[in-house]
Short mmCIF file of C-alpha atoms in Angstrom, two decimals:
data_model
loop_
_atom_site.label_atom_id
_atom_site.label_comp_id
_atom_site.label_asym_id
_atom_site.label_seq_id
_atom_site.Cartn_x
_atom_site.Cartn_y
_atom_site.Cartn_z
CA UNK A 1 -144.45 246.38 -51.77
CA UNK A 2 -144.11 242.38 -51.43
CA UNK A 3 -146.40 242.15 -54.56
CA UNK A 4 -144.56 244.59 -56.96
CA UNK A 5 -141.47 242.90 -55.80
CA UNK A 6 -143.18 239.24 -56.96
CA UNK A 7 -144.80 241.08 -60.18
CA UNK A 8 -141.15 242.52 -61.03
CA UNK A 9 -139.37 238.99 -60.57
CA UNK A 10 -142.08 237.39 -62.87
CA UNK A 11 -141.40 240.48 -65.38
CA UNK A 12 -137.06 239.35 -65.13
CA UNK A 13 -137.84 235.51 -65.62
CA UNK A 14 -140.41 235.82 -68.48
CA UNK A 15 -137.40 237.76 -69.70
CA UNK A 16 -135.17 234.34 -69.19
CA UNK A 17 -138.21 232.16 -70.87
CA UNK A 18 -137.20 231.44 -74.60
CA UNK A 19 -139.63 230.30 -76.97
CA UNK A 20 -140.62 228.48 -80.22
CA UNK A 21 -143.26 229.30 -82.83
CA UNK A 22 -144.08 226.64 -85.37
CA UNK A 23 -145.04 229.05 -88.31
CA UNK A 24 -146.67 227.54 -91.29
CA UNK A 25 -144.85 229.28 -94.08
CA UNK A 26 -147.22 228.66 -97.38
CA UNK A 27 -150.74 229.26 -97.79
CA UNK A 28 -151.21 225.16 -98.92
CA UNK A 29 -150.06 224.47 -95.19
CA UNK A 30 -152.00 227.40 -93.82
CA UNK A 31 -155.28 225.96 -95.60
CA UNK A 32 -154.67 222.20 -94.33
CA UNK A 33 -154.56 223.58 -90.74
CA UNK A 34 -157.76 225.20 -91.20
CA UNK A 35 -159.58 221.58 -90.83
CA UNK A 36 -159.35 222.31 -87.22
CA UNK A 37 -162.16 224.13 -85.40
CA UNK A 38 -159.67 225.07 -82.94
CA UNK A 39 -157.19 226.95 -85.44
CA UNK A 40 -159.04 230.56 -86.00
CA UNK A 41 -157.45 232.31 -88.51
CA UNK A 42 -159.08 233.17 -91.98
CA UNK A 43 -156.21 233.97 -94.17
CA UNK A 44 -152.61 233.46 -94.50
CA UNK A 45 -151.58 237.01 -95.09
CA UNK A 46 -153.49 237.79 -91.54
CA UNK A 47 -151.90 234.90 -89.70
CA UNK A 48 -148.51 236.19 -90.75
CA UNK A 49 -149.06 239.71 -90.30
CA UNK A 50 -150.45 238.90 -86.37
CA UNK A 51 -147.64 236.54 -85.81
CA UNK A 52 -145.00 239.31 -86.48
CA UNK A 53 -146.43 241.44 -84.58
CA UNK A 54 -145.84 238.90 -81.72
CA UNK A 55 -142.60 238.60 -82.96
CA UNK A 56 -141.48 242.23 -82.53
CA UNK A 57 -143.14 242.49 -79.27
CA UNK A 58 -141.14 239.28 -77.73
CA UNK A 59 -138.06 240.92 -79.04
CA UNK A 60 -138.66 244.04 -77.68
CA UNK A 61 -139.16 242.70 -74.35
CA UNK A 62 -136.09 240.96 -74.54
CA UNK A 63 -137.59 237.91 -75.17
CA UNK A 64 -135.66 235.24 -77.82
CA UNK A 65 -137.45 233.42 -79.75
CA UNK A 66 -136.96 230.58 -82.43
CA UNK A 67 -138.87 229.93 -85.69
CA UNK A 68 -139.94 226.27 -86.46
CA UNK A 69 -140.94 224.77 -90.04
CA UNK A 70 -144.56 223.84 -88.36
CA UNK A 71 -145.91 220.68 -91.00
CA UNK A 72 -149.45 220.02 -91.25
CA UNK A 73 -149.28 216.22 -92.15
CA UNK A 74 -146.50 215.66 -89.44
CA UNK A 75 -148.36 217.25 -87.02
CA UNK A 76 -151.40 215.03 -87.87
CA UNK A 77 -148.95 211.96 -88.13
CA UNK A 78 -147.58 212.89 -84.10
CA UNK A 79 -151.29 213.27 -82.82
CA UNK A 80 -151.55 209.81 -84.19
CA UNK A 81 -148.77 208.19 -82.85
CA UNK A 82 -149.34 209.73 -79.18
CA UNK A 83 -152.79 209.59 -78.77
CA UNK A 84 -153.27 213.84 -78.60
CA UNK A 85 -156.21 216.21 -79.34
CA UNK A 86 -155.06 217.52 -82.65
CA UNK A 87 -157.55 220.18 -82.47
CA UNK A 88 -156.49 221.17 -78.74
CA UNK A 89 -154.18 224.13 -79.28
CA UNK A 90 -151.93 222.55 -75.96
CA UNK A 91 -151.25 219.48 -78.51
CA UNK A 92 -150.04 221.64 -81.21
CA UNK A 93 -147.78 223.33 -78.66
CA UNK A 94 -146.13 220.35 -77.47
CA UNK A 95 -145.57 219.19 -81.32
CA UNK A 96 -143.82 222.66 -81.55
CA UNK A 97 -141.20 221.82 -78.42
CA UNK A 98 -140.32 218.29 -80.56
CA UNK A 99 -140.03 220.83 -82.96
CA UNK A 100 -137.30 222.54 -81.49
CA UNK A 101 -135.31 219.52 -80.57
CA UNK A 102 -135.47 217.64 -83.62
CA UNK A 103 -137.15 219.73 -86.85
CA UNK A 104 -135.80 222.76 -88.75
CA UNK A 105 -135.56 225.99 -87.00
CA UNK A 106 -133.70 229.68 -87.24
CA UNK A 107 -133.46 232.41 -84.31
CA UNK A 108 -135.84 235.54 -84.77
CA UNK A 109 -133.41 237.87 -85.45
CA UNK A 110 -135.64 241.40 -86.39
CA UNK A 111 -135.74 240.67 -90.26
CA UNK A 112 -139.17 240.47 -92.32
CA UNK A 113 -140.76 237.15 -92.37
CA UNK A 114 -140.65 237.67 -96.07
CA UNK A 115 -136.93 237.46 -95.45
CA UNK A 116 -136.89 234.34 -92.39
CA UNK A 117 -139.16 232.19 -94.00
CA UNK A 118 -137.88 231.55 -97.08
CA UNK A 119 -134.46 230.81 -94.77
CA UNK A 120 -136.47 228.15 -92.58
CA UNK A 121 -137.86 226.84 -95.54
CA UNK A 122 -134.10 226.80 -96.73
CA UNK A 123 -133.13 224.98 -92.98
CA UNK A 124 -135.57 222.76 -93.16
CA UNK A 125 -134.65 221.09 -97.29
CA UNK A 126 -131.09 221.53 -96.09
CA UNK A 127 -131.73 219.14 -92.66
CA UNK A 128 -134.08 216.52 -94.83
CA UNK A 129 -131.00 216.16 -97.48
CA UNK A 130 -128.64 215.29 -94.67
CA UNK A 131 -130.81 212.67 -92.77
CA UNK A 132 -131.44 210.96 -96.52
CA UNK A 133 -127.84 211.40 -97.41
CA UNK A 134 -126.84 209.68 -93.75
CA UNK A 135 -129.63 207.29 -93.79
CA UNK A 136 -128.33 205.71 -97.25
CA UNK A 137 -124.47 205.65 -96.44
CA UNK A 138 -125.68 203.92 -93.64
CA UNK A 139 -127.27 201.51 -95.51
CA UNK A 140 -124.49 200.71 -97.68
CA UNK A 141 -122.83 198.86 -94.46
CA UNK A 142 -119.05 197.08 -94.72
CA UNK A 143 -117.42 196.58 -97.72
CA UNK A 144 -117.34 192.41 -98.34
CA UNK A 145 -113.92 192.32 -99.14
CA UNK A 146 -112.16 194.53 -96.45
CA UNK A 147 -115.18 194.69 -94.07
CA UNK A 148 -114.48 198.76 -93.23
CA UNK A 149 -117.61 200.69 -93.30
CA UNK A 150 -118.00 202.05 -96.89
CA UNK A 151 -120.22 204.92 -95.49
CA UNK A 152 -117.80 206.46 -93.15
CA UNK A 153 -114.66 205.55 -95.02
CA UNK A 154 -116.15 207.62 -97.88
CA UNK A 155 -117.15 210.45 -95.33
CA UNK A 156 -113.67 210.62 -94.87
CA UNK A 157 -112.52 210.94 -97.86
CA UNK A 158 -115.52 212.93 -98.56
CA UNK A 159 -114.03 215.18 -95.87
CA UNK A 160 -110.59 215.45 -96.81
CA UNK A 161 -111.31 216.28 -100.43
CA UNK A 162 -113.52 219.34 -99.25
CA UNK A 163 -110.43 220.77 -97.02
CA UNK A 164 -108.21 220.29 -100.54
CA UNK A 165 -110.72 222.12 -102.27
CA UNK A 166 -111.06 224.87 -100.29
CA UNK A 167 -106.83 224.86 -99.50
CA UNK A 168 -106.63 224.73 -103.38
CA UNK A 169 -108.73 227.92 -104.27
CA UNK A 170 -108.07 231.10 -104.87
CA UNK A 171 -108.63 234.03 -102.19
CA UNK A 172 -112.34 235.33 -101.28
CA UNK A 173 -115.75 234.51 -100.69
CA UNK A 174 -116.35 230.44 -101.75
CA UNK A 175 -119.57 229.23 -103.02
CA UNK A 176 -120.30 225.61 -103.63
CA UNK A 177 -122.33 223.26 -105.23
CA UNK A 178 -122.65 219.32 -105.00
CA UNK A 179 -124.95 217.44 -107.20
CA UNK A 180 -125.54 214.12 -106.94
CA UNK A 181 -127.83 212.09 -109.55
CA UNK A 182 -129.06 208.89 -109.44
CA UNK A 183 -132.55 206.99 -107.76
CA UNK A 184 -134.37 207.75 -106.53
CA UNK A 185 -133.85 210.82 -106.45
CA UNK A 186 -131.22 213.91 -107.35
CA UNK A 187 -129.83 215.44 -104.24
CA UNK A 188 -128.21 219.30 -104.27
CA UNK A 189 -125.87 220.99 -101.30
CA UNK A 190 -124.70 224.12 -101.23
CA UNK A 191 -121.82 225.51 -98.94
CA UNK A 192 -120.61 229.15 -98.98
CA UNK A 193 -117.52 229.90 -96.76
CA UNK A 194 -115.38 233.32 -96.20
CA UNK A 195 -112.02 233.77 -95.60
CA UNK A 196 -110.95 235.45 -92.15
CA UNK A 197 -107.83 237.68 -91.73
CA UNK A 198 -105.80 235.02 -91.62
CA UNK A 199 -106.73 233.10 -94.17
CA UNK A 200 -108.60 230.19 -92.95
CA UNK A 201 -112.11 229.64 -94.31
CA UNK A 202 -115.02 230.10 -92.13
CA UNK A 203 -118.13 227.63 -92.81
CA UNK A 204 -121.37 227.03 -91.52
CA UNK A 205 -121.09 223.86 -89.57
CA UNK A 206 -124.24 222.15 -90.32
CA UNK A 207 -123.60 223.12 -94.07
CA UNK A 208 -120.35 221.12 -94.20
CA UNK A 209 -121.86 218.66 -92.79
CA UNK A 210 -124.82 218.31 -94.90
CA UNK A 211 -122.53 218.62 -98.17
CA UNK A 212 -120.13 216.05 -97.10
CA UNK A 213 -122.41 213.73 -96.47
CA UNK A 214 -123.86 214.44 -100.34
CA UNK A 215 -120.50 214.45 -101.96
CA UNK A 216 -119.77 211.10 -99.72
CA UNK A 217 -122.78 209.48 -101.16
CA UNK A 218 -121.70 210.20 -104.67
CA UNK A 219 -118.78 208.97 -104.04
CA UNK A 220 -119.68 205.66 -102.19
CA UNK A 221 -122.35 204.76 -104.32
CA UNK A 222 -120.07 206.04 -107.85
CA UNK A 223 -123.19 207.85 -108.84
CA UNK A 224 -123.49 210.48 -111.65
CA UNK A 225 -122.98 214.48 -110.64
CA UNK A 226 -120.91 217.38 -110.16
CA UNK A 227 -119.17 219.68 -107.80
CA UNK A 228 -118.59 223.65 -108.68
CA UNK A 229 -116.74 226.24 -107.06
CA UNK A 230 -117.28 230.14 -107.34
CA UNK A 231 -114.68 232.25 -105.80
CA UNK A 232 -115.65 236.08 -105.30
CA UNK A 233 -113.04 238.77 -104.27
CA UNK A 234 -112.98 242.42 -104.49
CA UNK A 235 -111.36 243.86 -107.29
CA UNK A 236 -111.23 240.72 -109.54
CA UNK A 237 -113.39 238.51 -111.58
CA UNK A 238 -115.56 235.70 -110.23
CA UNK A 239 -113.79 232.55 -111.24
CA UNK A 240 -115.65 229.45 -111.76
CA UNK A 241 -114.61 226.23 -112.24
CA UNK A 242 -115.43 222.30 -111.05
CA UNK A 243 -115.27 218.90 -111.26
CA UNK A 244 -117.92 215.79 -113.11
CA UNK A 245 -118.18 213.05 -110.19
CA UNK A 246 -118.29 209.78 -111.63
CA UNK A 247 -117.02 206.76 -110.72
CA UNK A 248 -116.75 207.70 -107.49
CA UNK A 249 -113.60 209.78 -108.38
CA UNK A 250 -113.63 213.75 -109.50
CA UNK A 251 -112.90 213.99 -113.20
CA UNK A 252 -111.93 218.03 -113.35
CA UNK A 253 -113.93 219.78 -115.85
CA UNK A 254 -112.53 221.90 -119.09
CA UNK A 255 -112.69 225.72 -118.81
CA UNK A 256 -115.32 225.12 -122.25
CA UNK A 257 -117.10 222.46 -120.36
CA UNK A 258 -117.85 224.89 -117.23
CA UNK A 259 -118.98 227.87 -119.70
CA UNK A 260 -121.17 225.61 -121.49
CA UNK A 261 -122.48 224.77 -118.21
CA UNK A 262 -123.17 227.81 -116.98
CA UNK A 263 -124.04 229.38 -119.80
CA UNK A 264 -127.28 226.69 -121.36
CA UNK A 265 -130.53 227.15 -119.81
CA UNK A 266 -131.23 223.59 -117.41
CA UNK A 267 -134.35 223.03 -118.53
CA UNK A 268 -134.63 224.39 -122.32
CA UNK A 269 -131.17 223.44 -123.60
CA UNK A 270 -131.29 227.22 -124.91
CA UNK A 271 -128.43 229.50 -124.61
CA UNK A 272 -127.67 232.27 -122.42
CA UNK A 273 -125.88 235.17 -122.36
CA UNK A 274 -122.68 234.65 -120.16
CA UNK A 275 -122.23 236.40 -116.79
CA UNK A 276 -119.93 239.22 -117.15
CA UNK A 277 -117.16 239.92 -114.84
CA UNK A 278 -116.95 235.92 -114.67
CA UNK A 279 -113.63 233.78 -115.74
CA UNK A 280 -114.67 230.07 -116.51
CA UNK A 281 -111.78 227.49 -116.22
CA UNK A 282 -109.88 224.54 -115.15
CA UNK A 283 -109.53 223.44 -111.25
CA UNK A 284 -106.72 223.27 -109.60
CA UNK A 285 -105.21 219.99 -109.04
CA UNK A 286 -106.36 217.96 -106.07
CA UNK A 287 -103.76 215.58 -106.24
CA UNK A 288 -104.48 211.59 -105.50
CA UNK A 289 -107.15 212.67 -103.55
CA UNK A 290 -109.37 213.31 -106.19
CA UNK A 291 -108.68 210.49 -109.08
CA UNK A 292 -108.29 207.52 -106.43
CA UNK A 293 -111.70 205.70 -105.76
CA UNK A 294 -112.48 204.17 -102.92
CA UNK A 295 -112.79 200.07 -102.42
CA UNK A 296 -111.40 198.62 -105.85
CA UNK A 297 -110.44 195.39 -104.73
#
């Protein structure tokens, strides 16, 4: 009786355990892994197919478990730097629990992994862009005339513009996107937000955070980009409009200027056929907020 009791108790706090899986989403990753004697799988489509199976059967034990971007050359890099086996299998599990503190990762929540991994992959381009974004306001260190921080001051105003823009636009479902150009290289956030019952707009906190930190970058360092705004609600139109970020100020675009946007292939220059059920035009105002640059002394 004493042992079922023990076997049941180890049944409730497996139960209580949750876990991490560093999943290597792409077959390039999948055949860089397969250097190690240790690592048994023959093909990626297997490996996948196995590792959903686990997957389903943690969840329907009640386990929860937690997806992790698993990287070949970072795993090789962290064998390196801490003296680990890389091909003991215990080695790749602890680079899987740094994973889970520090990397990109998304809950198991039932869906496909045709579905979750193209959201970790998502998760994990959306964490990179916010460390580089952060990393280079950081850099930029105190202005030499008023000595504030030109980073933060411009992730303030960074801030405040976003709550303008999303007090300024019209009722629904928001979609947004920042681009920021300049070297060395182009950096591109996207932010979606819904409105609740009472009006206040719901967002995705690491989202916000990773486009303000863009659209503060742009701003800081008066590089060349944009910022657009879609607007979807039921019963009426998509509207679309935005803003050309240069200067470090937000210049709003024409209602032509947006269609021509939308409506010219990126990387031909050829035209396409405009969305329909779509209304292209002019922002609303954003006041001071958005012509007055930052550190013009």
């Amino acid at each position: 009786m004493a042992h079922t009791d023990h076997q049941t108790m180890r049944r409730v706090l497996r139960r209580e355990i949750a876990g991490t899986i560093g999943v290597l989403t792409d077959d390039h990753d999948f055949r860089a892994m397969r250097r190690y004697r240790s690592f048994t799988f023959d093909d990626h489509p297997t490996y996948l197919r196995q590792l959903e199976t686990v997957l389903k059967t943690r969840a329907a034990q009640g386990s929860h478990t937690t997806l992790a971007l698993f990287d070949p050359a970072d795993y090789a890099a962290y064998c390196a730097d801490t003296g680990l086996d890389p091909e003991a299998p215990a080695s790749r599990t602890r680079f899987t629990a740094e994973l889970a503190a520090t990397g990109a990762t998304i809950p198991y929540d039932g869906r496909p992994l045709a579905l979750l991994l193209p959201a970790l992959v998502d998760e994990a381009v959306r964490q990179a862009t916010w460390e580089y974004a952060t990393t280079l306001l950081t850099r930029l260190g105190p202005c030499p005339t008023c000595g504030e921080d030109i980073g933060r001051a411009a992730f303030t105003r960074a801030s405040d513009l976003l709550v303008r823009i999303l007090d300024t636009a019209p009722p629904g479902e928001r979609h947004l996107v920042c681009t920021v150009s300049g070297p060395p290289d182009t950096l591109v956030s996207v932010l979606h937000g819904d409105q609740d019952a009472h009006g206040a707009t719901r967002l995705e906190e690491a989202e916000a955070l990773e486009f303000t930190s863009v659209l503060a970058l742009g701003l800081a360092t008066r590089s060349p980009g944009g910022l657009v705004m879609r607007t979807s609600a039921a019963g009426t139109a998509d509207r679309v409009y935005g803003w050309r970020l240069r200067g470090g100020i937000l210049e709003p675009l024409t209602a032509s200027e947006v269609f021509d946007a939308y409506c010219t292939d990126a990387e031909s220059g050829d035209l396409i056929a405009p969305e329909p059920g779509v209304d292209y035009g002019e922002p609303p105002g954003l006041g001071d907020q958005g012509t007055a640059a930052d550190h013009r002394h």
